[in-house]
XYZ file of C-alpha atoms in Angstrom:
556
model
C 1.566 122.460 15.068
C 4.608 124.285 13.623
C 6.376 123.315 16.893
C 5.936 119.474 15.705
C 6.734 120.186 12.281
C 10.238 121.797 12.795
C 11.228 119.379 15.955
C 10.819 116.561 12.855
C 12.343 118.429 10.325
C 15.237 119.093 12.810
C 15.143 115.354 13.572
C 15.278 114.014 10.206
C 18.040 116.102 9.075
C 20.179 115.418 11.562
C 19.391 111.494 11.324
C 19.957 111.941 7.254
C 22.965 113.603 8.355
C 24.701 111.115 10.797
C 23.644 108.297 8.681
C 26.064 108.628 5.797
C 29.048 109.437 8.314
C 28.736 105.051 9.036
C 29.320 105.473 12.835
C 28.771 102.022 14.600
C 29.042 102.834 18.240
C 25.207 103.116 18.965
C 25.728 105.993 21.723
C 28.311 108.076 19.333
C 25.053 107.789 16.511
C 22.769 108.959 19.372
C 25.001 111.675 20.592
C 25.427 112.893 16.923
C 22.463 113.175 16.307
C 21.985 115.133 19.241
C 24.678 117.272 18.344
C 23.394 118.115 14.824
C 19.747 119.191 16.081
C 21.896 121.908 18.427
C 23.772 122.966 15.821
C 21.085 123.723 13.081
C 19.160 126.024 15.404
C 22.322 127.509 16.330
C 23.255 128.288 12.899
C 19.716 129.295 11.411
C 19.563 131.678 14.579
C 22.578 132.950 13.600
C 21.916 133.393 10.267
C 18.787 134.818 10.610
C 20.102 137.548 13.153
C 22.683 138.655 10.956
C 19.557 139.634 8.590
C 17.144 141.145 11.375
C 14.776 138.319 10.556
C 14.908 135.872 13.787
C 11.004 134.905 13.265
C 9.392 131.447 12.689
C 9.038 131.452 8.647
C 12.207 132.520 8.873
C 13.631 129.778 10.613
C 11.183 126.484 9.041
C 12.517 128.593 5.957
C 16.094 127.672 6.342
C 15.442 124.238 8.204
C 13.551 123.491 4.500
C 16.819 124.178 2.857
C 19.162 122.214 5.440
C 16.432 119.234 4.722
C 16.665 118.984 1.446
C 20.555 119.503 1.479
C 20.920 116.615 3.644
C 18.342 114.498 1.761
C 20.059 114.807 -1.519
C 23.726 114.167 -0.318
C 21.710 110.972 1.851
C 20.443 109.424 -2.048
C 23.910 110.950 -3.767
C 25.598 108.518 -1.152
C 23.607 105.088 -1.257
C 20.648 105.820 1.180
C 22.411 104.698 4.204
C 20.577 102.706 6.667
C 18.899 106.083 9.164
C 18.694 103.867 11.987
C 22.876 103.281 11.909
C 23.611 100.563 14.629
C 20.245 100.536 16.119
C 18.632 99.233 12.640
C 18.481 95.849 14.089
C 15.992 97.314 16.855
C 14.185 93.618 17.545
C 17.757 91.962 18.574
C 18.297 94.855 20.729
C 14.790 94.272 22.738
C 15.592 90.756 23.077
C 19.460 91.632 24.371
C 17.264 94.029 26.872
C 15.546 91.298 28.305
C 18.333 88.956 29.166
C 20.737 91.640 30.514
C 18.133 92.842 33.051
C 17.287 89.711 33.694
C 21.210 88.821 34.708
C 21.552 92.412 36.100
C 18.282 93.166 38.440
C 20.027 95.767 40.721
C 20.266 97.661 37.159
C 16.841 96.753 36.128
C 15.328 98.348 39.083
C 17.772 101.120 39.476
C 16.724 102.000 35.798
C 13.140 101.939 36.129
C 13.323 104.185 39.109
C 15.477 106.625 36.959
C 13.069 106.536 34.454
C 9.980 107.336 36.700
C 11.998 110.187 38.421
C 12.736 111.555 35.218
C 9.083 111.293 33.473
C 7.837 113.136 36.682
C 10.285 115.906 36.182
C 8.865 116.373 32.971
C 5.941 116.491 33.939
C 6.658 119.588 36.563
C 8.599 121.192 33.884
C 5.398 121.492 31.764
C 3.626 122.657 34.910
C 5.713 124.890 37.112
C 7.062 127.825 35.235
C 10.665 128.769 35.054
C 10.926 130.946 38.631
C 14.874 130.295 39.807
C 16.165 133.958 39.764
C 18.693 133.439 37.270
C 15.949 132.190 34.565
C 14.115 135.156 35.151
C 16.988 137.565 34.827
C 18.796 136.523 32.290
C 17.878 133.057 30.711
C 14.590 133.750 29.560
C 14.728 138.003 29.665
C 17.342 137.772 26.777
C 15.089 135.587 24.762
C 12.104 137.587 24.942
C 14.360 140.423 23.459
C 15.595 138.579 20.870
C 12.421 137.900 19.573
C 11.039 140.868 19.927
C 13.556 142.826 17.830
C 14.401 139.821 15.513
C 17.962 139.846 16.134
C 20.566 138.877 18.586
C 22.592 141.862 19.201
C 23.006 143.866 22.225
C 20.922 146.642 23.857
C 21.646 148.859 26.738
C 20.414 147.169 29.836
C 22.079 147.702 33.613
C 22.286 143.753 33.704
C 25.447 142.622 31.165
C 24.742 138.824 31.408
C 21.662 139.505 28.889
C 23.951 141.005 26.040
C 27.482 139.500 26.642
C 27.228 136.123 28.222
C 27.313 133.233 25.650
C 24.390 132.437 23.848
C 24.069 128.694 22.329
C 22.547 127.270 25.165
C 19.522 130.023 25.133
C 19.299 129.701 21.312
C 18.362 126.245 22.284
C 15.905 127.796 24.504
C 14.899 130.288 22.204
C 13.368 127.670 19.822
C 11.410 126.046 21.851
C 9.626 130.031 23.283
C 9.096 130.597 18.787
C 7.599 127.725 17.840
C 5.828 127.008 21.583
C 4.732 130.208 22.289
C 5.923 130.034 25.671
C 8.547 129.302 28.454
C 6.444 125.641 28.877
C 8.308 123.662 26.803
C 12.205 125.336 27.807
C 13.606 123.478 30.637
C 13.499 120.161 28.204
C 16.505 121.359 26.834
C 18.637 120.720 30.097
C 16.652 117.950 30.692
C 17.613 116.066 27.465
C 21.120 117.466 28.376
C 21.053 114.507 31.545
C 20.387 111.637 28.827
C 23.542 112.828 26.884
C 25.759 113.227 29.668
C 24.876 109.614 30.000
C 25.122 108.649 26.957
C 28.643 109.994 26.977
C 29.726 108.572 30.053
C 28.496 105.284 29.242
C 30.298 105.348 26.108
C 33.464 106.790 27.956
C 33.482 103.814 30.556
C 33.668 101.759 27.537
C 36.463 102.653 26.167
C 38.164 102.724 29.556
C 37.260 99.074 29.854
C 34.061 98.481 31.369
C 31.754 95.648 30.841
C 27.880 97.416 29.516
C 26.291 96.749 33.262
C 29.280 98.588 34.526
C 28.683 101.406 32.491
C 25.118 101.515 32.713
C 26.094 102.101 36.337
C 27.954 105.164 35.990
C 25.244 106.478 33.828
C 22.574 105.989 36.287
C 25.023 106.983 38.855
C 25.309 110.868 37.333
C 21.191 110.618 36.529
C 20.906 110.753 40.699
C 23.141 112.746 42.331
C 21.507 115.844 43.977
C 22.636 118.820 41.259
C 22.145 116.909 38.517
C 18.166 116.423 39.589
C 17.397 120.167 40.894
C 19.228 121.831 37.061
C 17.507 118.852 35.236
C 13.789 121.019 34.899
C 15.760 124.770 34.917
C 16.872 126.867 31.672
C 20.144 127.343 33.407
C 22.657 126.159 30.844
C 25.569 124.163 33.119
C 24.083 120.783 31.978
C 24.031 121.769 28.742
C 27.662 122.826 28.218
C 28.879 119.545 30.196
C 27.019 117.169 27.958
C 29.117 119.506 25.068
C 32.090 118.454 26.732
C 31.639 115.137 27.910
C 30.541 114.463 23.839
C 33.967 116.043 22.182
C 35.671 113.978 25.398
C 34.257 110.884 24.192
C 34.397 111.090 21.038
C 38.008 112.401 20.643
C 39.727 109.064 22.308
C 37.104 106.901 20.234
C 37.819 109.018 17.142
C 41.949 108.114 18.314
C 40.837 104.168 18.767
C 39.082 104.421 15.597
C 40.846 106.161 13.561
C 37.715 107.835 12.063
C 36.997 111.307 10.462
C 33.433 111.705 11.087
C 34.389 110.735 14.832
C 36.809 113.824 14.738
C 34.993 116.261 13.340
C 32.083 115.353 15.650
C 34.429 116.175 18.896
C 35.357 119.388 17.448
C 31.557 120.110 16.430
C 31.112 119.161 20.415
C 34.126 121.688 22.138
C 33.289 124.618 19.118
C 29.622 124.692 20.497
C 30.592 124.022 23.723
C 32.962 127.391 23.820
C 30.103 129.700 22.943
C 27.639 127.969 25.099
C 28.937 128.812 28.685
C 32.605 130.722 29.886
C 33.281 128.135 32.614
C 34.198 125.829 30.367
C 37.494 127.896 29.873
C 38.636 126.637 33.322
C 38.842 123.374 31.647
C 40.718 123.944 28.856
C 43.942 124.872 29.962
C 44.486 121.295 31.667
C 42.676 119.753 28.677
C 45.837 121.758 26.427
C 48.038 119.741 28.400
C 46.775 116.510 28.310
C 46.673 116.618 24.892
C 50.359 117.853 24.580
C 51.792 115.087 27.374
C 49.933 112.441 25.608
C 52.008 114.107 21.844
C 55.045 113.774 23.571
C 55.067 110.494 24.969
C 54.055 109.049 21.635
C 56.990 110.507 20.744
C 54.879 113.081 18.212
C 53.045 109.962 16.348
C 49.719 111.327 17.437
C 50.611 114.543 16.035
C 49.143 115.346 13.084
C 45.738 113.167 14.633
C 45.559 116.439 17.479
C 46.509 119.025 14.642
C 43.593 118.060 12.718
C 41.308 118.037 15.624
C 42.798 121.717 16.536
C 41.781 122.774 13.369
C 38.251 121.547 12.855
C 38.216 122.737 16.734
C 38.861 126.546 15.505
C 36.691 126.501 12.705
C 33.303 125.174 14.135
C 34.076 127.808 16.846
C 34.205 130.132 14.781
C 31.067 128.846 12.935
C 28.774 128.300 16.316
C 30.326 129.938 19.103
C 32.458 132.989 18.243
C 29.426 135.314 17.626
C 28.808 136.240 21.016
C 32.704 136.911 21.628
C 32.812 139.015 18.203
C 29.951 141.359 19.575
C 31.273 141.807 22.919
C 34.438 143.260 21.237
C 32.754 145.204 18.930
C 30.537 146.629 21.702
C 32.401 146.554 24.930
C 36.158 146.461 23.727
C 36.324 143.457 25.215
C 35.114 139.375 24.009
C 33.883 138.159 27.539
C 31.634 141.011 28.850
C 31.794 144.759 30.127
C 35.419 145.537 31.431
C 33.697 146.399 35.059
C 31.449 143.021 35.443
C 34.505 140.953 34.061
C 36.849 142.498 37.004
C 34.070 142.769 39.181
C 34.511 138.580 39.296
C 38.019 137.891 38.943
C 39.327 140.835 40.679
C 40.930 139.791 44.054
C 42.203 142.040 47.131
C 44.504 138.648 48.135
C 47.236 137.072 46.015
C 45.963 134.081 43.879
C 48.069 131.713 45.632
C 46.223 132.351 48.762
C 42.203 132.140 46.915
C 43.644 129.036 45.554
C 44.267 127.769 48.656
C 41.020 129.305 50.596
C 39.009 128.273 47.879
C 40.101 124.750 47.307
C 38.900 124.542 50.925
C 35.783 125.821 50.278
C 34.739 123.686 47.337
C 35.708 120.267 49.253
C 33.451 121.576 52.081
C 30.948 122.110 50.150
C 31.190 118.856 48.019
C 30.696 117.154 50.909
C 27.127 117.655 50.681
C 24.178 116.412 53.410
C 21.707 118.760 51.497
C 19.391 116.010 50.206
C 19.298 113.716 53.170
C 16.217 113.787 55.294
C 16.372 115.696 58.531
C 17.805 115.082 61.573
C 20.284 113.456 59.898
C 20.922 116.319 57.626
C 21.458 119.067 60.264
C 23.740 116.169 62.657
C 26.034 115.289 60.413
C 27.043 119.094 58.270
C 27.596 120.056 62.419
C 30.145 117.278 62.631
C 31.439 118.793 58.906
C 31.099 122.429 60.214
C 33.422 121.274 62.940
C 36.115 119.086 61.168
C 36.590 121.966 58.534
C 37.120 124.540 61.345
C 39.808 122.758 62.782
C 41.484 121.390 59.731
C 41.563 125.614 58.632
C 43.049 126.255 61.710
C 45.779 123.432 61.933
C 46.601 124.404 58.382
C 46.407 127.990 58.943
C 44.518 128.554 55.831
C 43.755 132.058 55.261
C 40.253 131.748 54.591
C 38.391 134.482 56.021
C 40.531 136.736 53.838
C 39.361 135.427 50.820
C 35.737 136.056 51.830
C 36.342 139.657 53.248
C 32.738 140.781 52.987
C 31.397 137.242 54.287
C 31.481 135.772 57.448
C 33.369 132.162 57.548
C 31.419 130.404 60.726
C 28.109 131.547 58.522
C 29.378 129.277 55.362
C 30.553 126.574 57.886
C 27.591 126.717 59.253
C 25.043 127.058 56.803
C 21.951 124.549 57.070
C 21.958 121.295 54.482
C 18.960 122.851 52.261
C 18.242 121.864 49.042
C 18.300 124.616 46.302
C 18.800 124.927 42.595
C 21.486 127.424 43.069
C 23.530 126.761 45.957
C 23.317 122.191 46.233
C 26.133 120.477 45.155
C 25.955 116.305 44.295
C 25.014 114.359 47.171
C 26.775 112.001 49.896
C 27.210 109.637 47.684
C 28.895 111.878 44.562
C 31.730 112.366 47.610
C 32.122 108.782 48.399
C 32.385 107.541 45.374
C 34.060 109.858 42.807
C 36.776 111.160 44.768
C 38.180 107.740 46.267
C 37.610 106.824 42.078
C 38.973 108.992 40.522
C 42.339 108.312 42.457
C 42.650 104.810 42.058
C 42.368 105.371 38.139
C 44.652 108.068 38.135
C 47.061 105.980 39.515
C 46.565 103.274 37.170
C 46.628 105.397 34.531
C 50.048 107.163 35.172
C 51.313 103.086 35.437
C 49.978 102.124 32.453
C 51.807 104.093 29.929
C 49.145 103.276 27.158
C 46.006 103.833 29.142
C 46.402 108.108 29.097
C 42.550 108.378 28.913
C 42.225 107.793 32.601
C 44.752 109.759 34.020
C 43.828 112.708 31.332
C 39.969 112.731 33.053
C 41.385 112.995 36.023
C 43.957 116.151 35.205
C 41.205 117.935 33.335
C 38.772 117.661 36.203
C 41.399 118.852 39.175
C 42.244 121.573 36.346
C 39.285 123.051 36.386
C 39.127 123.015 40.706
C 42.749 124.972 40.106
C 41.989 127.175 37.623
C 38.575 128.070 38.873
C 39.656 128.747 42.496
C 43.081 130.606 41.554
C 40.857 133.224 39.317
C 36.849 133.386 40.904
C 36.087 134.692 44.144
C 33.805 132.295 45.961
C 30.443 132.724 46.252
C 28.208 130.014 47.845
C 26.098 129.733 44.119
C 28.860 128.338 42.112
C 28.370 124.749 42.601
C 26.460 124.367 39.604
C 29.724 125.433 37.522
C 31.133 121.991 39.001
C 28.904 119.803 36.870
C 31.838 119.641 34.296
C 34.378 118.214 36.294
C 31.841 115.897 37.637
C 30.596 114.637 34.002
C 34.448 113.728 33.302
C 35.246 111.689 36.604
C 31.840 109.574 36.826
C 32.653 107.448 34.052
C 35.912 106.447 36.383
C 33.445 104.987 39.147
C 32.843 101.949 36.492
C 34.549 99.045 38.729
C 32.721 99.965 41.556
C 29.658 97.749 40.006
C 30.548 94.278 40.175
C 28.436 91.880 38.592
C 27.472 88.379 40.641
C 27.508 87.548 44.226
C 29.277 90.246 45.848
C 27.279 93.297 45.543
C 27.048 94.994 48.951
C 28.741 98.210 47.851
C 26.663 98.373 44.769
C 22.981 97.880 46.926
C 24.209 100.304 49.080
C 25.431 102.779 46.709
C 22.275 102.240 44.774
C 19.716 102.478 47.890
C 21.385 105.962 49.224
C 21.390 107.279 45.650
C 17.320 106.679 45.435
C 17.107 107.890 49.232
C 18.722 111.483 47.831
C 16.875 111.454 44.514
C 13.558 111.373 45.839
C 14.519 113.469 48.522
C 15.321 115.984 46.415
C 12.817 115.646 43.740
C 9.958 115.935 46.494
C 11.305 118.830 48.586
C 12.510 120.841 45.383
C 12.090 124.418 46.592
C 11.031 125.720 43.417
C 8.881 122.783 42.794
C 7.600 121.105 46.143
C 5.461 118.433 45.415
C 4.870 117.471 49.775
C 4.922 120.201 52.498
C 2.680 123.795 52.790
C 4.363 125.451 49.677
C 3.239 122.560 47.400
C 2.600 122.748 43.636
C -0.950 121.472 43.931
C -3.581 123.951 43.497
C -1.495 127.086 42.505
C -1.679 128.881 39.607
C 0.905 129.614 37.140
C 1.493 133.535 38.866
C 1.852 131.829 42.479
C 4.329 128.686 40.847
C 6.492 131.567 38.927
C 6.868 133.084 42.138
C 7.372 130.486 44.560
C 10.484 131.593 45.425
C 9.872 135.280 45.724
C 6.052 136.379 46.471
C 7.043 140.090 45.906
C 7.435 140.024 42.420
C 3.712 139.482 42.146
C 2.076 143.022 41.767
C 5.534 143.126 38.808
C 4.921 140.030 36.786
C 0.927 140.557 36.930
């Protein structure tokens, strides 16, 4: 009941909200609104920490006050339409109908989406969370929030559940106070896929593509292999990528557009965003860049544009994601995390040059991903990877065993094609299509003087392989982290669609992405629906352990 009444309250303040800011690009409104909903809880959490009151009255005590704020500024500024650009919903049934009717690859590749989806809902309200980190640190930290009412740290031997950032379980954290529960708490990474989307599909747009093309993209991300298996966890990866992908997209339309509310929304997006998940620091140093290549060669026109961005940037950090930081340092001496986990990851025995180089390496092996393709196949082909890699290490003299000193390298060029939650990366067809893509536009981009946004996606994306590899030590469960990167460059795949006639490499494209999806949907470790370990039948204890039978006799 009280779960219902603040998820509408939430709703309709937002919608009050994005409705007087007069945006007309119907995924921008959607994306706002989105936006908004985070940001509430993440204030009122706040808030309500700072006082030692994180409980439910509480919190539908503050959202009361945000209502009413945004009602009365909605009638103080004309009652503007709450539907934005969707208010004409009956035209935009009717448009439906024809464009699937001109585009049934799309049609059908969108219904199957759909289904896949709806069924991962479903196991998300009937398998528990039981990945391991969900159960030691996701969830753990929430419980102790709500039990002591506050968000500040506690001694505890694990330092992810005080010092990593928090937005993404505040999220979280609603849905366990007003639910009761863990049931409802992977929807939060699962809405996370629709904005991604959303934001891609808008970002094709502005790059040029036609609406079927970037439907296609859209549905493209929705499938590959990663996306699927974090889509039902409480992991938070999704969930800072849709962050960035938003302040992405709308940053160049808020530069098209000239608009303030645009603006304000991207640096509402990246301010979140920072105190949602660290990883999204290996991003921003190319992201810096962009921005300052794109000032120079409009010859500083742009200036003031980025100046004000930089500044509503710093100050909705500081509003909704510079907690976390500000207790680290007041309890560790440090803003990340405890001094000894924080070297414990970046700390190297080998020069950076040479993990850049090993690690690179690594993360294009792994890309290269057979994980959700049924067996034989599977096993035949990462052999034939196994043994290309080996040899291309060797005739390149690659130092890689030295950047895995404690691991063996035939082991992780060997390792079987499973799929897994923490250790799958994108799928076959995420390899085929987004590197080859995500060249041409780079190059078309660096031609086309006036067309930066494609050859900026492109330098954020490699950034973030750089910077990542040159500062973490590998580990074979950090493919997950790659979902940002991966956000930015599928919106490039866009021409691949090609409406009419000549569609081979969009059938085939679109048959091998359903092959993986339902692959990987079916054989789910942590949520088989087909083989012995099957969901069917088991109670919640048995589903929470699924992956680890020994932690019975501890959870019971």
């Amino acid at each position: 009941m009280f779960f219902i009444v603040s998820l509408l309250m939430l709703v309709f303040s937002s919608i009050t909200f994005t409705a007087q800011t007069s945006l007309r690009q119907k995924p921008a409104y959607l994306l706002a609104i989105l936006l908004t909903v985070l940001a509430q809880i993440i204030l009122i959490a706040e808030l309500a920490s700072l006082l030692r009151l994180l409980t439910m009255p509480v919190f539908l005590l503050m959202q009361v006050l945000i209502l009413s704020a945004a009602i009365f500024f909605w009638k103080r500024n004309g009652k503007p339409h709450l539907l934005g650009p969707w208010s004409r919903i009956n035209w935009h049934v009717i448009r439906l109908k024809g464009f699937f009717s001109q585009h049934p690859l799309l049609g059908i590749w969108l219904a199957i989406t759909v289904l896949i989806y709806l069924l991962q809902a479903v196991l998300i309200l009937l398998v528990p969370q039981n990945n391991y980190d969900s159960m030691t640190y996701h969830l753990s930290r929430i419980g102790y929030w709500l039990q002591h009412h506050s968000l500040s740290p506690w001694p505890t031997p694990n330092p992810r559940q005080t010092t990593f950032p928090m937005n993404a379980e505040l999220a979280v954290l609603w849905t366990v106070m007003f639910t009761g529960g863990d049931r409802w708490a992977g929807f939060i990474q699962w809405l996370s896929v629709g904005a991604i989307s959303l934001a891609g599909f808008g970002i094709a747009r502005l790059l040029g593509a036609r609406r079927p093309q970037a439907l296609f993209v859209s549905l493209l991300f929705a499938n590959f292999t990663g996306i699927l298996l974090q889509a039902t966890t409480t992991q938070n990866d999704l969930i800072v990528s849709a962050l960035l992908a938003t302040c992405v997209y709308f940053l160049f339309l808020a530069r098209k557009e000239a608009s303030p509310a645009l603006l304000f929304f991207s640096a509402l997006a990246i301010g979140v965003a920072i105190g949602t998940k660290s990883t999204i620091a290996f991003v921003l140093p190319a992201f810096a860049i962009c921005l300052l290549i794109d000032i120079v060669q409009a010859k500083f026109r742009n200036l003031r544009f980025y100046l004000a961005w930089g500044i509503l940037s710093l100050a909705a950090f500081l509003l909704f994601g510079a907690m976390g930081y500000i207790q680290n340092q007041i309890t560790y001496n440090n803003p990340l995390s405890d001094k000894i986990w924080t070297e414990g990851i970046i700390n190297s025995p080998i020069s950076r040059g040479t993990l850049l180089t090993a690690n690179t390496m690594f993360y294009t092996y792994q890309m290269l991903d057979f994980s959700a393709i049924p067996e034989p196949a599977a096993s035949a082909l990462t052999a034939g990877k196994s043994w290309l890699f080996s040899h291309i290490i060797q005739r390149l003299a690659i130092p890689a065993e030295k950047a895995i000193p404690d691991q063996s390298l035939s082991a992780l060029l060997n390792a079987p094609p499973v799929i897994h939650e923490d250790t799958s990366w994108y799928g076959l067809v995420a390899f085929l299509v987004l590197i080859p893509a995500a060249v041409y536009q780079f190059v078309i981009g660096f031609r086309r003087r006036d067309d930066s946004m494609r050859w900026m996606l492109v330098v954020m994306a490699v950034g973030f392989l750089l910077t990542f590899s040159m500062i973490v030590t590998w580990s074979p469960y950090k493919g997950r982290y790659f979902i940002l990167p991966i956000a930015l460059v599928t919106p490039l795949a866009y021409f691949i669609y090609s409406p009419g006639k000549h569609q081979i490499w969009s059938w085939l494209i679109v048959i091998l992405s359903v092959i993986l999806a339902v692959n990987t949907v079916l054989t789910n470790p942590t949520k088989p629906l087909v083989g012995p370990n099957a969901i069917w039948g088991q109670d919640r204890l048995a589903l929470r352990t699924m992956t680890n039978r020994a932690m019975q006799p501890v959870i019971q």
